[in-house]
Amino acid sequence: MNKTRIRVLVGKPGLDGHDRGAKVIARMLRDAGMEVIYSGLHQTPEQIVEAAIQEDVDLIGVSVLSGAHMTIFPRIKELLKEQNAEDILLMGGGTIPEEDIVSLIEAGHAEALFTPGATSTEIVSWIKSKLESIKEDVV
Amino acid sequence: MNKEVLDQWIARSFERDRRATAKLISWVEDDIERAHIMRSVLKETGRKMVVGITGPPGAGKSSLVEALTKLYRARDERVGIVAVDPSSPYTGGAILGDRIRMQAHGTDRDVFIRSMGTRGHLGGVTRSTSDVLRILEGGGYGRLLLETVGVGQSELEIMQMADTVVVVLNPGTGDGIQAIKAGIMEVADVFVVNKADLPGAERMKNDIEMMLNLNGDTRPWRPPVVLTSVITETGVESLYEKIEAHQCYMLETGQRDERRKERLRQEVWRHWEDKMRAVYETVWEEAREERVILHQDDPYQLAQMLWEERFKGG
């Protein structure tokens, strides 16, 4: 009885206003059959987490181009924990240096990080493989 | 899912746990234990009135919802919002973007915003919209706002879900002929001409008033026409008052109960349809191939035959 549709919150935290990447991702996930809640620009981690809870999403995807990734990802994870919502996965994309990716993933501050050049197949299949096992447990 | 665990989630939602409320909505939307959840929820809810906001795409529905929410919050009322956007008929996916216009309440825990995709349902809302509104009421949100998808002229299902229907239009989107067409113009309890800072707002209002004059004086509630502008923040107080007035009218005249009776009839019919569809699918699968081929040019006759076989002891 696995009818549940994957729901994703796509948000753009911080001050940079370049949301083309976020929009491309949102559209890509829509075309993969997911429901994408697009929260728009200039979101605080608090707004992102509150929206994720109300919308009961399976996954948060944030785009960070400003260089603030080392602050934003841990902060979102921390807020999810405070809200007992650690089961919501966090993925990110943007211009993030390789060594930072390694340290964020190792510290558990994000489940996956994609950099420019990542293909839609790569992203969509990561989400599906990650979520399908979890969703079957719930139902 | 274990019923005991489910009942704990329901109890938590009634205790205003937002996570639990959000989960219940997802399960009802995905048709998981829907009847069980709704039995508990409907026992506790149904007292609060629903305000439905509808109108064409880009008319300013989300912005008006945000502006109204601001007024309700100033009066310390908790607000539950359901915002519907279309799902793709090809992939089932959707981009739900109504939250973008509702940023002011992004971290206010007394405002709960839930975006929904239509998931193939026509009529401007979704199959589970009215259930979701009741789940929000159960979660302690006393002001219930429903924003439909951007509608054309005939997405009228909002009538069955809202106690007050607000139709949002813009200046310059049609002359007097548009205003006398049937459909969306007939279901409004309150008209809003939004973006009234643009030219043509008064004229639009006049067109609507003229249409209302043609209704004669037989109808006890004449829908008021309110000019609003979210940009200059004018008219929203007035809209708030008209909605209040309409809700009083609905209660005092018993119209609310009338409308809800009709809604019940429609909802029962919808659940019947679901059951019938399930029956139909098995009937179709079991239908003997040679007869389908024999009658493939005459769907009327084929339908009649299958119906008789299934329901008349065949």
CSV table of C-alpha atoms in Angstrom, one decimal:
chain,number,residue,atom,x,y,z
A,1,MET,CA,0.0,0.0,0.0
A,2,ASN,CA,2.8,2.4,-1.0
A,3,LYS,CA,0.7,5.2,-2.4
A,4,THR,CA,2.4,7.9,-0.6
A,5,ARG,CA,3.7,10.7,-2.8
A,6,ILE,CA,7.2,12.0,-2.1
A,7,ARG,CA,7.0,15.6,-0.8
A,8,VAL,CA,10.0,17.9,-0.9
A,9,LEU,CA,10.6,21.4,0.4
A,10,VAL,CA,12.9,23.4,-1.8
A,11,GLY,CA,14.1,26.6,-0.2
A,12,LYS,CA,16.7,29.2,-0.5
A,13,PRO,CA,18.3,30.3,2.8
A,14,GLY,CA,20.3,33.4,3.3
A,15,LEU,CA,20.8,36.6,1.4
A,16,ASP,CA,21.9,35.6,-2.1
A,17,GLY,CA,19.2,36.1,-4.6
A,18,HIS,CA,20.2,33.6,-7.3
A,19,ASP,CA,17.3,31.1,-7.3
A,20,ARG,CA,17.7,29.7,-10.8
A,21,GLY,CA,19.3,26.6,-9.4
A,22,ALA,CA,16.5,26.1,-6.9
A,23,LYS,CA,13.9,26.5,-9.5
A,24,VAL,CA,15.6,24.0,-11.9
A,25,ILE,CA,15.7,21.5,-9.1
A,26,ALA,CA,12.1,22.1,-8.2
A,27,ARG,CA,11.0,21.6,-11.7
A,28,MET,CA,13.2,18.5,-12.0
A,29,LEU,CA,11.6,16.9,-9.0
A,30,ARG,CA,8.1,17.8,-10.2
A,31,ASP,CA,8.8,16.0,-13.4
A,32,ALA,CA,9.9,13.0,-11.4
A,33,GLY,CA,6.4,12.9,-9.9
A,34,MET,CA,7.1,14.6,-6.6
A,35,GLU,CA,5.2,17.3,-4.8
A,36,VAL,CA,7.5,20.2,-4.4
A,37,ILE,CA,6.8,23.0,-1.9
A,38,TYR,CA,8.8,26.0,-3.1
A,39,SER,CA,9.3,28.4,-0.3
A,40,GLY,CA,11.1,31.2,-2.2
A,41,LEU,CA,14.0,33.4,-1.4
A,42,HIS,CA,15.7,34.7,1.7
A,43,GLN,CA,14.5,32.0,4.1
A,44,THR,CA,15.9,31.7,7.6
A,45,PRO,CA,16.6,28.1,8.8
A,46,GLU,CA,13.7,28.6,11.3
A,47,GLN,CA,11.3,29.3,8.4
A,48,ILE,CA,12.5,26.4,6.5
A,49,VAL,CA,12.1,23.9,9.3
A,50,GLU,CA,8.7,25.2,10.3
A,51,ALA,CA,7.5,24.9,6.7
A,52,ALA,CA,8.9,21.4,6.5
A,53,ILE,CA,7.0,20.3,9.6
A,54,GLN,CA,3.7,21.8,8.5
A,55,GLU,CA,4.0,20.4,5.0
A,56,ASP,CA,5.2,17.0,6.4
A,57,VAL,CA,7.9,16.7,3.8
A,58,ASP,CA,10.2,13.7,3.5
A,59,LEU,CA,13.1,15.8,2.4
A,60,ILE,CA,14.4,19.4,2.5
A,61,GLY,CA,16.5,20.6,-0.4
A,62,VAL,CA,18.3,23.9,0.0
A,63,SER,CA,20.5,25.8,-2.4
A,64,VAL,CA,23.4,27.8,-1.0
A,65,LEU,CA,25.6,29.9,-3.2
A,66,SER,CA,26.6,32.4,-0.6
A,67,GLY,CA,29.4,30.5,1.1
A,68,ALA,CA,27.4,30.2,4.3
A,69,HIS,CA,26.9,26.4,4.0
A,70,MET,CA,29.0,25.6,7.1
A,71,THR,CA,26.5,27.5,9.2
A,72,ILE,CA,23.3,26.9,7.4
A,73,PHE,CA,23.3,23.1,7.2
A,74,PRO,CA,24.2,22.4,10.8
A,75,ARG,CA,21.6,25.0,11.9
A,76,ILE,CA,18.8,23.3,10.0
A,77,LYS,CA,19.8,19.9,11.4
A,78,GLU,CA,19.9,21.3,14.9
A,79,LEU,CA,16.4,22.9,14.5
A,80,LEU,CA,15.0,19.6,13.1
A,81,LYS,CA,16.3,17.8,16.1
A,82,GLU,CA,14.7,20.3,18.5
A,83,GLN,CA,11.4,19.7,16.8
A,84,ASN,CA,11.7,15.9,17.0
A,85,ALA,CA,11.8,15.9,13.2
A,86,GLU,CA,15.2,14.3,12.6
A,87,ASP,CA,13.6,11.8,10.2
A,88,ILE,CA,13.3,14.6,7.6
A,89,LEU,CA,16.3,14.3,5.3
A,90,LEU,CA,18.4,17.3,4.3
A,91,MET,CA,20.0,17.6,0.9
A,92,GLY,CA,21.8,20.6,-0.5
A,93,GLY,CA,23.3,22.0,-3.6
A,94,GLY,CA,25.5,24.9,-4.7
A,95,THR,CA,29.0,26.0,-4.8
A,96,ILE,CA,30.5,24.1,-1.9
A,97,PRO,CA,34.2,23.1,-1.9
A,98,GLU,CA,35.0,19.4,-1.8
A,99,GLU,CA,36.5,19.4,1.7
A,100,ASP,CA,33.5,21.1,3.2
A,101,ILE,CA,31.2,18.5,1.6
A,102,VAL,CA,33.2,15.8,3.2
A,103,SER,CA,33.1,17.4,6.6
A,104,LEU,CA,29.4,18.3,6.4
A,105,ILE,CA,28.5,14.7,5.4
A,106,GLU,CA,30.8,13.1,7.9
A,107,ALA,CA,29.3,15.3,10.8
A,108,GLY,CA,25.8,14.3,9.7
A,109,HIS,CA,24.9,17.9,8.8
A,110,ALA,CA,23.4,16.8,5.5
A,111,GLU,CA,22.5,13.5,3.8
A,112,ALA,CA,23.7,14.5,0.4
A,113,LEU,CA,25.3,17.5,-1.3
A,114,PHE,CA,25.4,18.1,-5.0
A,115,THR,CA,27.6,20.6,-6.8
A,116,PRO,CA,27.2,22.2,-10.3
A,117,GLY,CA,27.2,19.5,-13.0
A,118,ALA,CA,25.2,17.0,-11.0
A,119,THR,CA,22.7,15.4,-13.3
A,120,SER,CA,18.9,15.1,-12.7
A,121,THR,CA,19.1,11.3,-12.9
A,122,GLU,CA,21.8,11.4,-10.2
A,123,ILE,CA,19.7,13.6,-7.9
A,124,VAL,CA,16.3,11.9,-8.5
A,125,SER,CA,17.6,8.4,-8.1
A,126,TRP,CA,19.4,9.3,-4.9
A,127,ILE,CA,16.1,10.7,-3.5
A,128,LYS,CA,14.1,7.7,-4.6
A,129,SER,CA,16.5,5.1,-3.3
A,130,LYS,CA,16.8,6.9,0.0
A,131,LEU,CA,13.1,7.4,0.6
A,132,GLU,CA,11.6,4.3,-0.8
A,133,SER,CA,13.1,2.1,1.9
A,134,ILE,CA,11.9,4.5,4.6
A,135,LYS,CA,8.4,4.9,3.3
A,136,GLU,CA,7.7,1.2,3.1
A,137,ASP,CA,8.6,0.9,6.8
A,138,VAL,CA,6.0,3.5,7.8
A,139,VAL,CA,3.1,2.2,5.9
B,1,MET,CA,-0.4,0.9,10.7
B,2,ASN,CA,-1.1,-0.1,14.3
B,3,LYS,CA,-4.5,1.5,15.4
B,4,GLU,CA,-3.1,2.2,18.9
B,5,VAL,CA,-0.2,4.1,17.5
B,6,LEU,CA,-2.5,5.9,15.1
B,7,ASP,CA,-4.8,6.9,18.0
B,8,GLN,CA,-1.8,8.3,19.9
B,9,TRP,CA,-1.0,10.5,16.8
B,10,ILE,CA,-4.7,11.7,16.7
B,11,ALA,CA,-4.6,12.5,20.4
B,12,ARG,CA,-1.3,14.4,20.0
B,13,SER,CA,-2.9,16.4,17.2
B,14,PHE,CA,-5.8,17.4,19.4
B,15,GLU,CA,-3.2,18.6,22.0
B,16,ARG,CA,-1.9,21.0,19.3
B,17,ASP,CA,1.2,19.0,18.4
B,18,ARG,CA,1.9,20.4,14.9
B,19,ARG,CA,3.9,17.4,13.7
B,20,ALA,CA,1.0,15.1,14.5
B,21,THR,CA,-1.5,17.4,12.7
B,22,ALA,CA,0.8,17.4,9.7
B,23,LYS,CA,1.1,13.6,9.7
B,24,LEU,CA,-2.6,13.1,9.9
B,25,ILE,CA,-3.1,15.3,6.9
B,26,SER,CA,-0.6,13.3,4.9
B,27,TRP,CA,-2.2,10.0,5.8
B,28,VAL,CA,-5.7,11.2,4.9
B,29,GLU,CA,-4.3,12.6,1.6
B,30,ASP,CA,-2.6,9.3,0.9
B,31,ASP,CA,-5.7,7.4,1.8
B,32,ILE,CA,-4.0,5.6,4.7
B,33,GLU,CA,-6.5,4.7,7.5
B,34,ARG,CA,-8.5,7.7,6.2
B,35,ALA,CA,-11.9,6.6,7.6
B,36,HIS,CA,-10.5,5.7,11.0
B,37,ILE,CA,-8.7,9.1,11.3
B,38,MET,CA,-11.8,11.1,10.1
B,39,ARG,CA,-14.1,9.2,12.5
B,40,SER,CA,-12.2,10.6,15.5
B,41,VAL,CA,-11.6,14.0,14.0
B,42,LEU,CA,-15.2,14.6,12.8
B,43,LYS,CA,-16.5,13.8,16.3
B,44,GLU,CA,-14.5,16.7,17.7
B,45,THR,CA,-14.9,19.3,14.9
B,46,GLY,CA,-17.3,20.9,12.5
B,47,ARG,CA,-18.2,24.0,14.6
B,48,LYS,CA,-15.8,26.4,12.9
B,49,MET,CA,-16.7,28.1,9.6
B,50,VAL,CA,-14.6,27.9,6.5
B,51,VAL,CA,-13.8,30.9,4.3
B,52,GLY,CA,-13.0,29.9,0.7
B,53,ILE,CA,-11.0,32.1,-1.5
B,54,THR,CA,-11.2,31.5,-5.2
B,55,GLY,CA,-10.5,33.3,-8.5
B,56,PRO,CA,-8.3,33.2,-11.6
B,57,PRO,CA,-4.5,32.6,-11.4
B,58,GLY,CA,-2.6,35.6,-10.3
B,59,ALA,CA,-5.7,37.4,-8.9
B,60,GLY,CA,-4.0,37.8,-5.5
B,61,LYS,CA,-5.6,35.0,-3.6
B,62,SER,CA,-2.5,34.0,-1.6
B,63,SER,CA,-1.7,37.7,-0.8
B,64,LEU,CA,-5.3,38.2,0.4
B,65,VAL,CA,-5.1,35.1,2.5
B,66,GLU,CA,-1.9,36.5,4.1
B,67,ALA,CA,-3.5,39.9,4.7
B,68,LEU,CA,-6.6,38.4,6.3
B,69,THR,CA,-4.4,36.1,8.4
B,70,LYS,CA,-2.6,39.2,9.7
B,71,LEU,CA,-6.0,40.6,10.9
B,72,TYR,CA,-7.0,37.4,12.6
B,73,ARG,CA,-3.6,37.2,14.3
B,74,ALA,CA,-4.0,40.8,15.6
B,75,ARG,CA,-7.2,39.5,17.3
B,76,ASP,CA,-5.2,36.5,18.7
B,77,GLU,CA,-7.0,33.9,16.6
B,78,ARG,CA,-5.2,30.8,15.4
B,79,VAL,CA,-5.4,30.3,11.6
B,80,GLY,CA,-5.4,27.1,9.6
B,81,ILE,CA,-4.8,27.6,5.8
B,82,VAL,CA,-5.1,25.0,3.0
B,83,ALA,CA,-3.7,26.2,-0.3
B,84,VAL,CA,-4.3,24.1,-3.4
B,85,ASP,CA,-2.1,24.2,-6.5
B,86,PRO,CA,-2.4,22.0,-9.6
B,87,SER,CA,-0.7,18.6,-10.0
B,88,SER,CA,0.8,17.6,-13.3
B,89,PRO,CA,-1.6,15.3,-15.3
B,90,TYR,CA,1.5,13.6,-16.8
B,91,THR,CA,3.7,12.9,-13.8
B,92,GLY,CA,1.5,13.6,-10.8
B,93,GLY,CA,4.2,15.9,-9.6
B,94,ALA,CA,3.4,19.5,-8.5
B,95,ILE,CA,5.0,22.8,-7.6
B,96,LEU,CA,3.2,24.2,-4.6
B,97,GLY,CA,4.1,27.8,-4.4
B,98,ASP,CA,1.5,29.5,-2.3
B,99,ARG,CA,3.7,29.8,0.8
B,100,ILE,CA,5.9,32.3,-1.1
B,101,ARG,CA,3.2,34.9,-0.6
B,102,MET,CA,2.6,34.0,3.0
B,103,GLN,CA,6.1,34.7,4.4
B,104,ALA,CA,5.0,37.0,7.2
B,105,HIS,CA,3.6,34.0,9.2
B,106,GLY,CA,6.5,31.7,8.4
B,107,THR,CA,7.5,31.1,11.9
B,108,ASP,CA,4.3,31.9,13.7
B,109,ARG,CA,3.2,28.7,15.3
B,110,ASP,CA,-0.4,29.8,15.6
B,111,VAL,CA,-0.6,29.8,11.8
B,112,PHE,CA,-0.6,26.4,10.0
B,113,ILE,CA,-0.2,26.5,6.3
B,114,ARG,CA,-0.6,23.3,4.3
B,115,SER,CA,-0.1,23.2,0.5
B,116,MET,CA,-1.8,20.5,-1.5
B,117,GLY,CA,-1.6,19.3,-5.1
B,118,THR,CA,-4.9,18.5,-6.8
B,119,ARG,CA,-3.7,15.0,-7.7
B,120,GLY,CA,-6.0,14.6,-10.6
B,121,HIS,CA,-9.1,16.1,-9.0
B,122,LEU,CA,-10.9,18.7,-10.9
B,123,GLY,CA,-13.1,21.4,-9.4
B,124,GLY,CA,-10.4,23.6,-7.9
B,125,VAL,CA,-9.8,21.7,-4.7
B,126,THR,CA,-8.7,18.1,-3.8
B,127,ARG,CA,-10.4,14.9,-2.8
B,128,SER,CA,-9.4,15.4,0.8
B,129,THR,CA,-9.6,19.2,1.2
B,130,SER,CA,-12.6,19.3,3.5
B,131,ASP,CA,-11.2,16.5,5.7
B,132,VAL,CA,-7.9,18.4,5.9
B,133,LEU,CA,-9.7,21.5,7.1
B,134,ARG,CA,-11.3,19.5,9.9
B,135,ILE,CA,-8.0,18.1,10.9
B,136,LEU,CA,-6.7,21.7,11.2
B,137,GLU,CA,-9.7,22.5,13.3
B,138,GLY,CA,-9.0,19.5,15.5
B,139,GLY,CA,-5.4,20.8,15.9
B,140,GLY,CA,-6.8,24.0,17.4
B,141,TYR,CA,-6.9,26.3,14.4
B,142,GLY,CA,-10.2,28.2,14.7
B,143,ARG,CA,-10.0,30.3,11.6
B,144,LEU,CA,-10.1,28.1,8.5
B,145,LEU,CA,-9.1,29.5,5.2
B,146,LEU,CA,-9.2,27.6,1.9
B,147,GLU,CA,-7.5,28.9,-1.2
B,148,THR,CA,-8.4,27.1,-4.4
B,149,VAL,CA,-6.2,26.6,-7.5
B,150,GLY,CA,-6.5,29.4,-9.9
B,151,VAL,CA,-9.9,28.8,-11.5
B,152,GLY,CA,-11.5,29.5,-14.8
B,153,GLN,CA,-15.3,29.8,-14.9
B,154,SER,CA,-16.6,26.5,-13.6
B,155,GLU,CA,-14.5,25.1,-10.8
B,156,LEU,CA,-17.3,25.3,-8.3
B,157,GLU,CA,-16.6,22.6,-5.7
B,158,ILE,CA,-15.5,25.3,-3.3
B,159,MET,CA,-19.3,25.9,-2.7
B,160,GLN,CA,-19.5,22.6,-1.0
B,161,MET,CA,-16.5,23.1,1.3
B,162,ALA,CA,-16.7,26.8,2.3
B,163,ASP,CA,-19.4,28.5,4.4
B,164,THR,CA,-18.4,31.8,2.8
B,165,VAL,CA,-17.1,31.9,-0.7
B,166,VAL,CA,-14.9,34.9,-1.7
B,167,VAL,CA,-14.4,35.4,-5.4
B,168,VAL,CA,-11.3,37.5,-6.2
B,169,LEU,CA,-11.2,39.3,-9.5
B,170,ASN,CA,-9.0,42.1,-11.0
B,171,PRO,CA,-9.7,45.3,-12.9
B,172,GLY,CA,-9.6,45.0,-16.7
B,173,THR,CA,-10.3,41.3,-16.9
B,174,GLY,CA,-13.5,41.4,-18.7
B,175,ASP,CA,-16.5,43.6,-19.5
B,176,GLY,CA,-20.1,43.4,-18.3
B,177,ILE,CA,-20.7,40.2,-20.3
B,178,GLN,CA,-18.1,38.3,-18.4
B,179,ALA,CA,-19.9,39.4,-15.3
B,180,ILE,CA,-23.3,37.9,-16.3
B,181,LYS,CA,-22.0,34.5,-17.2
B,182,ALA,CA,-23.0,31.6,-15.2
B,183,GLY,CA,-20.6,29.6,-13.0
B,184,ILE,CA,-18.1,31.2,-10.7
B,185,MET,CA,-19.9,34.6,-10.7
B,186,GLU,CA,-23.0,32.9,-9.2
B,187,VAL,CA,-21.3,31.2,-6.2
B,188,ALA,CA,-19.8,34.3,-4.7
B,189,ASP,CA,-20.9,35.4,-1.2
B,190,VAL,CA,-18.5,38.2,-1.3
B,191,PHE,CA,-16.8,39.7,-4.4
B,192,VAL,CA,-13.3,41.3,-4.2
B,193,VAL,CA,-11.8,43.5,-6.9
B,194,ASN,CA,-8.2,43.1,-5.9
B,195,LYS,CA,-5.3,45.2,-7.3
B,196,ALA,CA,-7.7,48.2,-7.0
B,197,ASP,CA,-4.7,50.5,-7.3
B,198,LEU,CA,-4.8,49.7,-11.0
B,199,PRO,CA,-7.1,51.6,-13.4
B,200,GLY,CA,-10.6,50.2,-14.0
B,201,ALA,CA,-11.3,49.0,-10.5
B,202,GLU,CA,-14.4,51.1,-10.1
B,203,ARG,CA,-15.7,50.1,-13.5
B,204,MET,CA,-15.3,46.4,-12.6
B,205,LYS,CA,-17.2,47.0,-9.4
B,206,ASN,CA,-20.0,48.6,-11.3
B,207,ASP,CA,-20.2,45.7,-13.7
B,208,ILE,CA,-20.6,43.3,-10.9
B,209,GLU,CA,-23.1,45.5,-9.1
B,210,MET,CA,-25.1,45.7,-12.3
B,211,MET,CA,-25.1,41.9,-12.6
B,212,LEU,CA,-26.3,41.7,-9.0
B,213,ASN,CA,-29.1,44.2,-9.8
B,214,LEU,CA,-30.4,41.8,-12.4
B,215,ASN,CA,-30.9,39.1,-9.7
B,216,GLY,CA,-33.7,41.3,-8.3
B,217,ASP,CA,-34.4,41.6,-4.6
B,218,THR,CA,-35.5,38.0,-4.1
B,219,ARG,CA,-32.3,36.8,-2.6
B,220,PRO,CA,-31.9,37.7,1.0
B,221,TRP,CA,-28.1,38.1,0.9
B,222,ARG,CA,-26.7,40.4,-1.7
B,223,PRO,CA,-23.0,39.8,-2.2
B,224,PRO,CA,-21.0,42.9,-1.4
B,225,VAL,CA,-18.3,44.1,-3.7
B,226,VAL,CA,-15.1,45.1,-1.9
B,227,LEU,CA,-12.2,46.9,-3.5
B,228,THR,CA,-8.8,45.8,-2.1
B,229,SER,CA,-5.2,46.5,-2.7
B,230,VAL,CA,-2.7,44.4,-0.9
B,231,ILE,CA,0.1,46.7,-2.1
B,232,THR,CA,-1.4,49.9,-0.6
B,233,GLU,CA,-3.0,47.8,2.2
B,234,THR,CA,-6.5,49.1,1.6
B,235,GLY,CA,-9.8,47.4,1.8
B,236,VAL,CA,-8.7,44.3,3.7
B,237,GLU,CA,-10.4,45.5,7.0
B,238,SER,CA,-13.6,46.0,5.0
B,239,LEU,CA,-13.3,42.5,3.5
B,240,TYR,CA,-12.8,41.1,7.0
B,241,GLU,CA,-16.1,42.8,8.1
B,242,LYS,CA,-18.1,41.5,5.1
B,243,ILE,CA,-16.9,38.0,5.8
B,244,GLU,CA,-18.0,38.3,9.4
B,245,ALA,CA,-21.4,39.7,8.3
B,246,HIS,CA,-21.9,36.8,5.9
B,247,GLN,CA,-21.0,34.3,8.6
B,248,CYS,CA,-23.6,35.8,11.0
B,249,TYR,CA,-26.2,35.7,8.2
B,250,MET,CA,-25.4,32.0,7.4
B,251,LEU,CA,-25.8,31.1,11.1
B,252,GLU,CA,-28.9,33.2,11.8
B,253,THR,CA,-30.9,32.1,8.7
B,254,GLY,CA,-29.9,28.4,9.0
B,255,GLN,CA,-28.2,28.7,5.6
B,256,ARG,CA,-25.1,27.2,7.0
B,257,ASP,CA,-26.8,24.0,7.9
B,258,GLU,CA,-28.5,23.9,4.5
B,259,ARG,CA,-25.2,24.2,2.8
B,260,ARG,CA,-23.7,21.6,5.0
B,261,LYS,CA,-26.5,19.2,4.3
B,262,GLU,CA,-25.8,19.5,0.6
B,263,ARG,CA,-22.1,19.0,1.3
B,264,LEU,CA,-22.8,15.8,3.2
B,265,ARG,CA,-24.9,14.5,0.3
B,266,GLN,CA,-22.0,15.3,-2.1
B,267,GLU,CA,-19.4,13.7,0.1
B,268,VAL,CA,-21.4,10.5,0.5
B,269,TRP,CA,-21.8,10.4,-3.2
B,270,ARG,CA,-18.1,10.8,-3.7
B,271,HIS,CA,-17.3,7.9,-1.4
B,272,TRP,CA,-19.9,5.9,-3.3
B,273,GLU,CA,-18.2,6.8,-6.5
B,274,ASP,CA,-14.9,5.5,-5.2
B,275,LYS,CA,-16.5,2.2,-4.2
B,276,MET,CA,-18.3,2.0,-7.5
B,277,ARG,CA,-15.1,2.6,-9.4
B,278,ALA,CA,-13.4,-0.2,-7.6
B,279,VAL,CA,-16.3,-2.5,-8.5
B,280,TYR,CA,-16.2,-1.3,-12.1
B,281,GLU,CA,-12.5,-2.1,-12.4
B,282,THR,CA,-13.0,-5.7,-11.5
B,283,VAL,CA,-16.1,-6.0,-13.7
B,284,TRP,CA,-14.1,-4.7,-16.6
B,285,GLU,CA,-11.2,-7.0,-15.9
B,286,GLU,CA,-13.5,-10.0,-15.7
B,287,ALA,CA,-15.5,-9.1,-18.8
B,288,ARG,CA,-15.0,-11.8,-21.4
B,289,GLU,CA,-12.7,-10.6,-24.1
B,290,GLU,CA,-14.9,-11.7,-27.0
B,291,ARG,CA,-17.9,-9.6,-25.9
B,292,VAL,CA,-15.8,-6.5,-25.5
B,293,ILE,CA,-14.6,-7.0,-29.0
B,294,LEU,CA,-18.1,-7.8,-30.3
B,295,HIS,CA,-19.4,-4.5,-28.8
B,296,GLN,CA,-16.4,-2.3,-29.1
B,297,ASP,CA,-18.2,0.2,-31.3
B,298,ASP,CA,-21.1,0.6,-28.9
B,299,PRO,CA,-20.1,1.6,-25.4
B,300,TYR,CA,-23.7,2.2,-24.5
B,301,GLN,CA,-24.7,-1.4,-25.1
B,302,LEU,CA,-21.5,-2.7,-23.5
B,303,ALA,CA,-22.1,-0.7,-20.3
B,304,GLN,CA,-25.7,-1.9,-20.1
B,305,MET,CA,-24.7,-5.5,-20.5
B,306,LEU,CA,-21.9,-5.3,-17.8
B,307,TRP,CA,-24.2,-3.5,-15.5
B,308,GLU,CA,-27.0,-6.1,-15.8
B,309,GLU,CA,-24.6,-8.9,-15.3
B,310,ARG,CA,-23.1,-7.4,-12.1
B,311,PHE,CA,-26.2,-6.0,-10.5
B,312,LYS,CA,-29.1,-8.1,-11.7
B,313,GLY,CA,-27.9,-11.5,-10.5
B,314,GLY,CA,-26.0,-12.2,-13.7
